[in-house]
PDB file of N, CA and C in Angstrom:
ATOM      1  N   PHE V   1     116.863 103.704 165.702  1.00  0.00           N
ATOM      2  CA  PHE V   1     118.292 103.381 165.732  1.00  0.00           C
ATOM      3  C   PHE V   1     118.404 103.341 167.158  1.00  0.00           C
ATOM      4  N   LYS V   2     117.680 103.281 168.060  1.00  0.00           N
ATOM      5  CA  LYS V   2     117.910 103.345 169.533  1.00  0.00           C
ATOM      6  C   LYS V   2     118.640 102.290 169.998  1.00  0.00           C
ATOM      7  N   LYS V   3     118.768 101.175 169.426  1.00  0.00           N
ATOM      8  CA  LYS V   3     119.607 100.219 169.929  1.00  0.00           C
ATOM      9  C   LYS V   3     121.110 100.319 169.474  1.00  0.00           C
ATOM     10  N   PHE V   4     121.158 101.058 168.495  1.00  0.00           N
ATOM     11  CA  PHE V   4     122.723 101.353 167.851  1.00  0.00           C
ATOM     12  C   PHE V   4     123.067 102.719 168.399  1.00  0.00           C
ATOM     13  N   ASN V   5     122.396 103.650 168.551  1.00  0.00           N
ATOM     14  CA  ASN V   5     122.622 105.318 168.814  1.00  0.00           C
ATOM     15  C   ASN V   5     122.183 105.615 170.257  1.00  0.00           C
ATOM     16  N   ASP V   6     123.041 105.840 171.137  1.00  0.00           N
ATOM     17  CA  ASP V   6     122.412 106.644 172.251  1.00  0.00           C
ATOM     18  C   ASP V   6     122.065 108.149 172.057  1.00  0.00           C
ATOM     19  N   ILE V   7     122.797 108.708 170.931  1.00  0.00           N
ATOM     20  CA  ILE V   7     122.475 109.978 170.516  1.00  0.00           C
ATOM     21  C   ILE V   7     122.513 109.958 169.067  1.00  0.00           C
ATOM     22  N   ASN V   8     121.301 110.426 168.479  1.00  0.00           N
ATOM     23  CA  ASN V   8     121.147 110.520 166.905  1.00  0.00           C
ATOM     24  C   ASN V   8     121.815 111.680 166.378  1.00  0.00           C
ATOM     25  N   VAL V   9     122.950 111.646 165.463  1.00  0.00           N
ATOM     26  CA  VAL V   9     123.520 112.544 164.841  1.00  0.00           C
ATOM     27  C   VAL V   9     123.364 112.709 163.330  1.00  0.00           C
ATOM     28  N   PHE V  10     122.807 114.186 162.930  1.00  0.00           N
ATOM     29  CA  PHE V  10     122.486 114.487 161.631  1.00  0.00           C
ATOM     30  C   PHE V  10     123.569 115.351 161.258  1.00  0.00           C
ATOM     31  N   VAL V  11     124.070 115.199 160.002  1.00  0.00           N
ATOM     32  CA  VAL V  11     125.004 116.249 159.250  1.00  0.00           C
ATOM     33  C   VAL V  11     124.519 116.356 157.851  1.00  0.00           C
ATOM     34  N   GLU V  12     125.270 117.414 157.296  1.00  0.00           N
ATOM     35  CA  GLU V  12     124.934 117.795 155.893  1.00  0.00           C
ATOM     36  C   GLU V  12     125.909 117.099 154.874  1.00  0.00           C
ATOM     37  N   ASP V  13     127.109 116.717 155.174  1.00  0.00           N
ATOM     38  CA  ASP V  13     127.884 115.879 154.584  1.00  0.00           C
ATOM     39  C   ASP V  13     127.455 114.604 154.012  1.00  0.00           C
ATOM     40  N   THR V  14     127.796 114.255 152.662  1.00  0.00           N
ATOM     41  CA  THR V  14     127.229 112.812 152.219  1.00  0.00           C
ATOM     42  C   THR V  14     128.407 111.995 151.868  1.00  0.00           C
ATOM     43  N   VAL V  15     129.689 112.656 152.170  1.00  0.00           N
ATOM     44  CA  VAL V  15     130.809 111.627 152.139  1.00  0.00           C
ATOM     45  C   VAL V  15     131.534 111.628 153.492  1.00  0.00           C
ATOM     46  N   CYS V  16     132.287 110.618 153.708  1.00  0.00           N
ATOM     47  CA  CYS V  16     133.126 110.373 154.930  1.00  0.00           C
ATOM     48  C   CYS V  16     132.463 110.338 156.285  1.00  0.00           C
ATOM     49  N   ARG V  17     131.417 109.622 156.157  1.00  0.00           N
ATOM     50  CA  ARG V  17     130.576 108.995 157.348  1.00  0.00           C
ATOM     51  C   ARG V  17     131.373 108.653 158.343  1.00  0.00           C
ATOM     52  N   ASN V  18     132.495 107.843 157.983  1.00  0.00           N
ATOM     53  CA  ASN V  18     133.354 107.256 159.016  1.00  0.00           C
ATOM     54  C   ASN V  18     134.171 108.228 159.978  1.00  0.00           C
ATOM     55  N   VAL V  19     134.598 109.439 159.311  1.00  0.00           N
ATOM     56  CA  VAL V  19     135.224 110.532 159.978  1.00  0.00           C
ATOM     57  C   VAL V  19     134.385 111.102 160.872  1.00  0.00           C
ATOM     58  N   TYR V  20     132.955 111.439 160.648  1.00  0.00           N
ATOM     59  CA  TYR V  20     132.143 111.988 161.545  1.00  0.00           C
ATOM     60  C   TYR V  20     132.019 110.726 162.782  1.00  0.00           C
ATOM     61  N   GLU V  21     131.887 109.782 162.374  1.00  0.00           N
ATOM     62  CA  GLU V  21     131.423 108.440 163.526  1.00  0.00           C
ATOM     63  C   GLU V  21     132.696 108.545 164.506  1.00  0.00           C
ATOM     64  N   VAL V  22     133.886 108.565 164.074  1.00  0.00           N
ATOM     65  CA  VAL V  22     135.117 108.667 164.779  1.00  0.00           C
ATOM     66  C   VAL V  22     135.113 109.931 165.888  1.00  0.00           C
ATOM     67  N   LEU V  23     135.090 111.186 164.981  1.00  0.00           N
ATOM     68  CA  LEU V  23     135.169 112.385 165.721  1.00  0.00           C
ATOM     69  C   LEU V  23     134.035 112.384 166.897  1.00  0.00           C
ATOM     70  N   ILE V  24     132.691 112.051 166.422  1.00  0.00           N
ATOM     71  CA  ILE V  24     131.664 112.072 167.406  1.00  0.00           C
ATOM     72  C   ILE V  24     131.929 111.189 168.474  1.00  0.00           C
ATOM     73  N   ASN V  25     132.345 110.090 168.377  1.00  0.00           N
ATOM     74  CA  ASN V  25     132.474 109.034 169.506  1.00  0.00           C
ATOM     75  C   ASN V  25     133.591 109.530 170.196  1.00  0.00           C
ATOM     76  N   ARG V  26     134.685 110.259 169.808  1.00  0.00           N
ATOM     77  CA  ARG V  26     135.468 110.626 170.531  1.00  0.00           C
ATOM     78  C   ARG V  26     135.257 111.876 171.439  1.00  0.00           C
ATOM     79  N   MET V  27     134.266 112.464 171.114  1.00  0.00           N
ATOM     80  CA  MET V  27     133.663 113.728 172.021  1.00  0.00           C
ATOM     81  C   MET V  27     132.477 113.467 172.783  1.00  0.00           C
ATOM     82  N   ILE V  28     131.966 112.219 172.827  1.00  0.00           N
ATOM     83  CA  ILE V  28     130.708 112.004 173.590  1.00  0.00           C
ATOM     84  C   ILE V  28     131.198 111.202 175.016  1.00  0.00           C
ATOM     85  N   PRO V  29     130.317 111.543 176.000  1.00  0.00           N
ATOM     86  CA  PRO V  29     130.560 110.992 177.133  1.00  0.00           C
ATOM     87  C   PRO V  29     130.930 109.513 177.254  1.00  0.00           C
ATOM     88  N   SER V  30     131.727 109.129 178.071  1.00  0.00           N
ATOM     89  CA  SER V  30     132.227 107.548 177.975  1.00  0.00           C
ATOM     90  C   SER V  30     130.855 106.846 178.466  1.00  0.00           C
ATOM     91  N   GLY V  31     130.937 105.671 177.502  1.00  0.00           N
ATOM     92  CA  GLY V  31     129.991 104.856 177.891  1.00  0.00           C
ATOM     93  C   GLY V  31     128.606 105.095 176.805  1.00  0.00           C
ATOM     94  N   LYS V  32     128.758 106.240 176.202  1.00  0.00           N
ATOM     95  CA  LYS V  32     127.724 106.371 175.093  1.00  0.00           C
ATOM     96  C   LYS V  32     128.185 105.746 173.884  1.00  0.00           C
ATOM     97  N   LYS V  33     127.240 105.488 172.884  1.00  0.00           N
ATOM     98  CA  LYS V  33     127.901 104.745 171.627  1.00  0.00           C
ATOM     99  C   LYS V  33     127.019 105.627 170.454  1.00  0.00           C
ATOM    100  N   ILE V  34     127.555 105.708 169.292  1.00  0.00           N
ATOM    101  CA  ILE V  34     126.933 106.387 168.220  1.00  0.00           C
ATOM    102  C   ILE V  34     127.387 105.304 167.077  1.00  0.00           C
ATOM    103  N   LYS V  35     126.729 104.475 166.410  1.00  0.00           N
ATOM    104  CA  LYS V  35     127.100 103.385 165.511  1.00  0.00           C
ATOM    105  C   LYS V  35     126.581 103.963 163.999  1.00  0.00           C
ATOM    106  N   LYS V  36     125.617 104.921 163.830  1.00  0.00           N
ATOM    107  CA  LYS V  36     125.450 105.483 162.476  1.00  0.00           C
ATOM    108  C   LYS V  36     125.309 106.965 162.644  1.00  0.00           C
ATOM    109  N   ILE V  37     125.827 107.647 161.740  1.00  0.00           N
ATOM    110  CA  ILE V  37     125.553 109.125 161.620  1.00  0.00           C
ATOM    111  C   ILE V  37     124.627 109.330 160.349  1.00  0.00           C
ATOM    112  N   PHE V  38     123.727 110.094 160.598  1.00  0.00           N
ATOM    113  CA  PHE V  38     122.754 110.226 159.619  1.00  0.00           C
ATOM    114  C   PHE V  38     123.164 111.679 158.547  1.00  0.00           C
ATOM    115  N   GLN V  39     123.506 111.236 157.411  1.00  0.00           N
ATOM    116  CA  GLN V  39     123.887 111.963 156.175  1.00  0.00           C
ATOM    117  C   GLN V  39     122.687 112.431 155.488  1.00  0.00           C
ATOM    118  N   LEU V  40     122.360 114.028 155.514  1.00  0.00           N
ATOM    119  CA  LEU V  40     121.316 114.557 154.990  1.00  0.00           C
ATOM    120  C   LEU V  40     121.296 115.262 153.711  1.00  0.00           C
ATOM    121  N   GLY V  41     122.760 115.657 153.336  1.00  0.00           N
ATOM    122  CA  GLY V  41     123.084 116.281 151.962  1.00  0.00           C
ATOM    123  C   GLY V  41     122.608 117.534 151.994  1.00  0.00           C
ATOM    124  N   GLY V  42     123.030 118.538 152.766  1.00  0.00           N
ATOM    125  CA  GLY V  42     122.631 119.818 152.557  1.00  0.00           C
ATOM    126  C   GLY V  42     122.351 120.330 153.727  1.00  0.00           C
ATOM    127  N   CYS V  43     122.877 121.742 154.368  1.00  0.00           N
ATOM    128  CA  CYS V  43     122.600 122.579 155.346  1.00  0.00           C
ATOM    129  C   CYS V  43     121.104 122.787 155.680  1.00  0.00           C
ATOM    130  N   LEU V  44     120.559 123.135 154.370  1.00  0.00           N
ATOM    131  CA  LEU V  44     119.075 123.333 154.609  1.00  0.00           C
ATOM    132  C   LEU V  44     118.207 122.201 155.139  1.00  0.00           C
ATOM    133  N   LYS V  45     118.843 121.123 154.574  1.00  0.00           N
ATOM    134  CA  LYS V  45     118.150 119.632 155.034  1.00  0.00           C
ATOM    135  C   LYS V  45     118.114 119.243 156.443  1.00  0.00           C
ATOM    136  N   VAL V  46     119.567 119.875 156.959  1.00  0.00           N
ATOM    137  CA  VAL V  46     119.854 119.508 158.401  1.00  0.00           C
ATOM    138  C   VAL V  46     118.847 120.517 159.468  1.00  0.00           C
ATOM    139  N   VAL V  47     119.066 121.801 158.769  1.00  0.00           N
ATOM    140  CA  VAL V  47     118.050 122.832 159.795  1.00  0.00           C
ATOM    141  C   VAL V  47     116.650 122.403 159.641  1.00  0.00           C
ATOM    142  N   GLU V  48     116.022 121.856 158.466  1.00  0.00           N
ATOM    143  CA  GLU V  48     114.528 121.271 158.533  1.00  0.00           C
ATOM    144  C   GLU V  48     114.318 120.222 159.320  1.00  0.00           C
ATOM    145  N   LYS V  49     115.440 119.397 159.219  1.00  0.00           N
ATOM    146  CA  LYS V  49     115.111 118.061 160.250  1.00  0.00           C
ATOM    147  C   LYS V  49     115.196 118.384 161.656  1.00  0.00           C
ATOM    148  N   CYS V  50     115.952 119.337 161.713  1.00  0.00           N
ATOM    149  CA  CYS V  50     115.998 119.840 163.237  1.00  0.00           C
ATOM    150  C   CYS V  50     114.867 120.622 163.766  1.00  0.00           C
ATOM    151  N   LYS V  51     114.230 121.225 162.942  1.00  0.00           N
ATOM    152  CA  LYS V  51     113.011 122.190 163.288  1.00  0.00           C
ATOM    153  C   LYS V  51     111.891 120.951 163.514  1.00  0.00           C
ATOM    154  N   LYS V  52     111.873 119.929 162.653  1.00  0.00           N
ATOM    155  CA  LYS V  52     110.780 118.838 162.839  1.00  0.00           C
ATOM    156  C   LYS V  52     111.139 117.693 163.615  1.00  0.00           C
ATOM    157  N   TYR V  53     112.384 117.527 164.241  1.00  0.00           N
ATOM    158  CA  TYR V  53     112.526 116.523 164.896  1.00  0.00           C
ATOM    159  C   TYR V  53     111.812 116.194 166.202  1.00  0.00           C
ATOM    160  N   ASP V  54     111.345 114.936 166.395  1.00  0.00           N
ATOM    161  CA  ASP V  54     110.481 114.458 167.471  1.00  0.00           C
ATOM    162  C   ASP V  54     111.359 114.150 168.634  1.00  0.00           C
ATOM    163  N   PRO V  55     111.505 114.690 169.850  1.00  0.00           N
ATOM    164  CA  PRO V  55     112.274 114.328 170.716  1.00  0.00           C
ATOM    165  C   PRO V  55     112.000 112.749 171.483  1.00  0.00           C
ATOM    166  N   LYS V  56     110.978 112.329 170.960  1.00  0.00           N
ATOM    167  CA  LYS V  56     110.289 111.106 171.510  1.00  0.00           C
ATOM    168  C   LYS V  56     111.405 110.060 170.653  1.00  0.00           C
ATOM    169  N   LEU V  57     111.940 110.355 169.628  1.00  0.00           N
ATOM    170  CA  LEU V  57     113.054 109.393 169.079  1.00  0.00           C
ATOM    171  C   LEU V  57     114.208 109.503 169.762  1.00  0.00           C
ATOM    172  N   GLY V  58     114.433 110.133 170.729  1.00  0.00           N
ATOM    173  CA  GLY V  58     115.939 110.011 171.519  1.00  0.00           C
ATOM    174  C   GLY V  58     116.429 111.445 171.236  1.00  0.00           C
ATOM    175  N   PRO V  59     117.577 111.486 172.062  1.00  0.00           N
ATOM    176  CA  PRO V  59     118.455 112.668 172.091  1.00  0.00           C
ATOM    177  C   PRO V  59     118.899 112.849 170.702  1.00  0.00           C
ATOM    178  N   ALA V  60     119.159 114.111 170.057  1.00  0.00           N
ATOM    179  CA  ALA V  60     119.889 114.200 168.771  1.00  0.00           C
ATOM    180  C   ALA V  60     120.702 115.544 168.728  1.00  0.00           C
ATOM    181  N   ILE V  61     121.636 115.562 167.972  1.00  0.00           N
ATOM    182  CA  ILE V  61     122.212 116.719 167.449  1.00  0.00           C
ATOM    183  C   ILE V  61     122.358 116.714 166.100  1.00  0.00           C
ATOM    184  N   PHE V  62     122.270 118.144 165.687  1.00  0.00           N
ATOM    185  CA  PHE V  62     122.555 118.298 164.290  1.00  0.00           C
ATOM    186  C   PHE V  62     123.549 119.476 163.775  1.00  0.00           C
ATOM    187  N   ILE V  63     124.556 118.973 163.080  1.00  0.00           N
ATOM    188  CA  ILE V  63     125.784 119.568 162.573  1.00  0.00           C
ATOM    189  C   ILE V  63     125.774 120.124 161.366  1.00  0.00           C
ATOM    190  N   ILE V  64     126.027 121.421 161.263  1.00  0.00           N
ATOM    191  CA  ILE V  64     126.318 122.054 159.775  1.00  0.00           C
ATOM    192  C   ILE V  64     127.747 122.686 159.846  1.00  0.00           C
ATOM    193  N   ASP V  65     128.211 122.644 158.548  1.00  0.00           N
ATOM    194  CA  ASP V  65     129.407 123.313 158.230  1.00  0.00           C
ATOM    195  C   ASP V  65     129.408 124.849 158.604  1.00  0.00           C
ATOM    196  N   GLY V  66     130.410 125.487 158.789  1.00  0.00           N
ATOM    197  CA  GLY V  66     130.614 126.960 158.817  1.00  0.00           C
ATOM    198  C   GLY V  66     130.826 127.696 157.297  1.00  0.00           C
ATOM    199  N   ASP V  67     130.679 126.833 156.300  1.00  0.00           N
ATOM    200  CA  ASP V  67     131.196 127.529 155.061  1.00  0.00           C
ATOM    201  C   ASP V  67     130.323 128.651 154.673  1.00  0.00           C
ATOM    202  N   ILE V  68     128.940 128.541 154.668  1.00  0.00           N
ATOM    203  CA  ILE V  68     128.247 129.710 154.195  1.00  0.00           C
ATOM    204  C   ILE V  68     128.189 130.766 155.139  1.00  0.00           C
ATOM    205  N   GLY V  69     128.149 130.464 156.543  1.00  0.00           N
ATOM    206  CA  GLY V  69     128.308 131.459 157.509  1.00  0.00           C
ATOM    207  C   GLY V  69     129.403 132.397 157.414  1.00  0.00           C
ATOM    208  N   LEU V  70     130.542 131.528 157.327  1.00  0.00           N
ATOM    209  CA  LEU V  70     132.053 132.120 157.333  1.00  0.00           C
ATOM    210  C   LEU V  70     132.219 133.106 156.209  1.00  0.00           C
ATOM    211  N   LEU V  71     131.718 132.650 154.953  1.00  0.00           N
ATOM    212  CA  LEU V  71     131.997 133.538 153.898  1.00  0.00           C
ATOM    213  C   LEU V  71     130.923 134.682 153.811  1.00  0.00           C
ATOM    214  N   LEU V  72     129.699 134.564 154.232  1.00  0.00           N
ATOM    215  CA  LEU V  72     128.867 135.679 154.235  1.00  0.00           C
ATOM    216  C   LEU V  72     128.854 136.487 155.474  1.00  0.00           C
ATOM    217  N   GLY V  73     129.580 135.929 156.633  1.00  0.00           N
ATOM    218  CA  GLY V  73     129.683 136.681 157.749  1.00  0.00           C
ATOM    219  C   GLY V  73     128.308 136.527 158.635  1.00  0.00           C
ATOM    220  N   TYR V  74     127.574 135.634 158.623  1.00  0.00           N
ATOM    221  CA  TYR V  74     126.707 135.428 159.678  1.00  0.00           C
ATOM    222  C   TYR V  74     126.503 133.956 160.041  1.00  0.00           C
ATOM    223  N   SER V  75     125.721 133.584 161.157  1.00  0.00           N
ATOM    224  CA  SER V  75     125.376 132.283 161.357  1.00  0.00           C
ATOM    225  C   SER V  75     123.941 131.884 161.386  1.00  0.00           C
ATOM    226  N   LYS V  76     123.738 130.654 161.483  1.00  0.00           N
ATOM    227  CA  LYS V  76     122.344 130.327 161.468  1.00  0.00           C
ATOM    228  C   LYS V  76     121.646 130.685 162.833  1.00  0.00           C
ATOM    229  N   LYS V  77     120.160 130.834 162.556  1.00  0.00           N
ATOM    230  CA  LYS V  77     119.556 130.963 163.779  1.00  0.00           C
ATOM    231  C   LYS V  77     119.745 129.904 164.652  1.00  0.00           C
ATOM    232  N   ARG V  78     119.789 130.540 165.973  1.00  0.00           N
ATOM    233  CA  ARG V  78     120.185 129.383 167.117  1.00  0.00           C
ATOM    234  C   ARG V  78     118.907 128.709 167.375  1.00  0.00           C
ATOM    235  N   MET V  79     118.948 127.195 167.296  1.00  0.00           N
ATOM    236  CA  MET V  79     117.987 126.220 167.564  1.00  0.00           C
ATOM    237  C   MET V  79     118.614 125.240 168.540  1.00  0.00           C
ATOM    238  N   LYS V  80     117.737 124.822 169.462  1.00  0.00           N
ATOM    239  CA  LYS V  80     118.124 123.903 170.226  1.00  0.00           C
ATOM    240  C   LYS V  80     118.646 122.512 169.378  1.00  0.00           C
ATOM    241  N   ASN V  81     119.758 122.028 169.938  1.00  0.00           N
ATOM    242  CA  ASN V  81     120.458 120.891 169.336  1.00  0.00           C
ATOM    243  C   ASN V  81     121.002 120.988 167.835  1.00  0.00           C
ATOM    244  N   LEU V  82     121.037 122.536 167.418  1.00  0.00           N
ATOM    245  CA  LEU V  82     121.756 122.793 166.158  1.00  0.00           C
ATOM    246  C   LEU V  82     123.084 123.595 166.122  1.00  0.00           C
ATOM    247  N   TYR V  83     124.164 122.730 165.866  1.00  0.00           N
ATOM    248  CA  TYR V  83     125.599 123.338 165.775  1.00  0.00           C
ATOM    249  C   TYR V  83     126.225 123.624 164.600  1.00  0.00           C
ATOM    250  N   GLN V  84     126.726 124.926 164.447  1.00  0.00           N
ATOM    251  CA  GLN V  84     127.189 125.140 163.256  1.00  0.00           C
ATOM    252  C   GLN V  84     128.912 125.361 163.592  1.00  0.00           C
ATOM    253  N   LEU V  85     129.452 124.497 162.810  1.00  0.00           N
ATOM    254  CA  LEU V  85     131.086 124.574 163.001  1.00  0.00           C
ATOM    255  C   LEU V  85     131.729 125.805 162.779  1.00  0.00           C
ATOM    256  N   ASN V  86     132.713 126.253 163.497  1.00  0.00           N
ATOM    257  CA  ASN V  86     133.587 127.255 163.460  1.00  0.00           C
ATOM    258  C   ASN V  86     134.683 127.341 162.376  1.00  0.00           C
ATOM    259  N   VAL V  87     134.710 126.398 161.517  1.00  0.00           N
ATOM    260  CA  VAL V  87     135.707 126.101 160.462  1.00  0.00           C
ATOM    261  C   VAL V  87     134.530 125.728 159.381  1.00  0.00           C
ATOM    262  N   TYR V  88     135.353 126.043 158.083  1.00  0.00           N
ATOM    263  CA  TYR V  88     134.576 125.787 156.778  1.00  0.00           C
ATOM    264  C   TYR V  88     134.039 124.554 156.714  1.00  0.00           C
ATOM    265  N   SER V  89     134.466 123.395 157.087  1.00  0.00           N
ATOM    266  CA  SER V  89     133.804 122.021 156.893  1.00  0.00           C
ATOM    267  C   SER V  89     134.478 121.203 157.910  1.00  0.00           C
ATOM    268  N   SER V  90     133.955 120.156 158.214  1.00  0.00           N
ATOM    269  CA  SER V  90     134.542 119.145 159.327  1.00  0.00           C
ATOM    270  C   SER V  90     135.918 118.508 158.929  1.00  0.00           C
ATOM    271  N   GLU V  91     136.209 118.509 157.631  1.00  0.00           N
ATOM    272  CA  GLU V  91     137.471 118.197 157.423  1.00  0.00           C
ATOM    273  C   GLU V  91     138.577 118.981 157.819  1.00  0.00           C
ATOM    274  N   ASN V  92     138.284 120.296 157.975  1.00  0.00           N
ATOM    275  CA  ASN V  92     139.209 121.119 158.726  1.00  0.00           C
ATOM    276  C   ASN V  92     139.420 120.879 160.231  1.00  0.00           C
ATOM    277  N   LEU V  93     138.634 120.001 160.816  1.00  0.00           N
ATOM    278  CA  LEU V  93     138.962 119.807 162.188  1.00  0.00           C
ATOM    279  C   LEU V  93     140.102 118.700 162.322  1.00  0.00           C
ATOM    280  N   VAL V  94     140.101 118.060 161.180  1.00  0.00           N
ATOM    281  CA  VAL V  94     140.961 116.764 161.150  1.00  0.00           C
ATOM    282  C   VAL V  94     142.409 117.232 160.615  1.00  0.00           C
ATOM    283  N   ILE V  95     142.477 118.065 160.013  1.00  0.00           N
ATOM    284  CA  ILE V  95     143.734 118.593 159.079  1.00  0.00           C
ATOM    285  C   ILE V  95     144.606 119.680 159.418  1.00  0.00           C
ATOM    286  N   THR V  96     144.072 120.652 160.518  1.00  0.00           N
ATOM    287  CA  THR V  96     144.607 121.494 160.987  1.00  0.00           C
ATOM    288  C   THR V  96     145.206 121.438 162.519  1.00  0.00           C
ATOM    289  N   LYS V  97     146.399 121.801 162.756  1.00  0.00           N
ATOM    290  CA  LYS V  97     147.079 121.641 164.114  1.00  0.00           C
ATOM    291  C   LYS V  97     146.162 122.205 165.355  1.00  0.00           C
ATOM    292  N   LYS V  98     145.623 123.214 164.974  1.00  0.00           N
ATOM    293  CA  LYS V  98     144.727 123.923 166.193  1.00  0.00           C
ATOM    294  C   LYS V  98     143.684 123.090 166.507  1.00  0.00           C
ATOM    295  N   ALA V  99     142.917 122.426 165.743  1.00  0.00           N
ATOM    296  CA  ALA V  99     141.855 121.773 165.775  1.00  0.00           C
ATOM    297  C   ALA V  99     142.104 120.519 166.698  1.00  0.00           C
TER     298      ALA V  99
END
């Protein structure tokens, strides 16, 4: 997807791909583009993909929701390019004033 994405983005959510695409495109540097977000269907799948990702495929970020960590009071192990949201799920970023 190098001709479509300057940065590959992997998320756990399997719905609302367009929400992620809009949010991420608003956050990335001007001139960069992301046309397709990769939805992997679960936190563990995103973490595993992050562990095995080959950087030769281009820059990538891996985003997981904060739900499990917030409920249980822990966060995922720090891994390069893995980001855990500070909110229950990405939808919380869109529907709350503070976000």
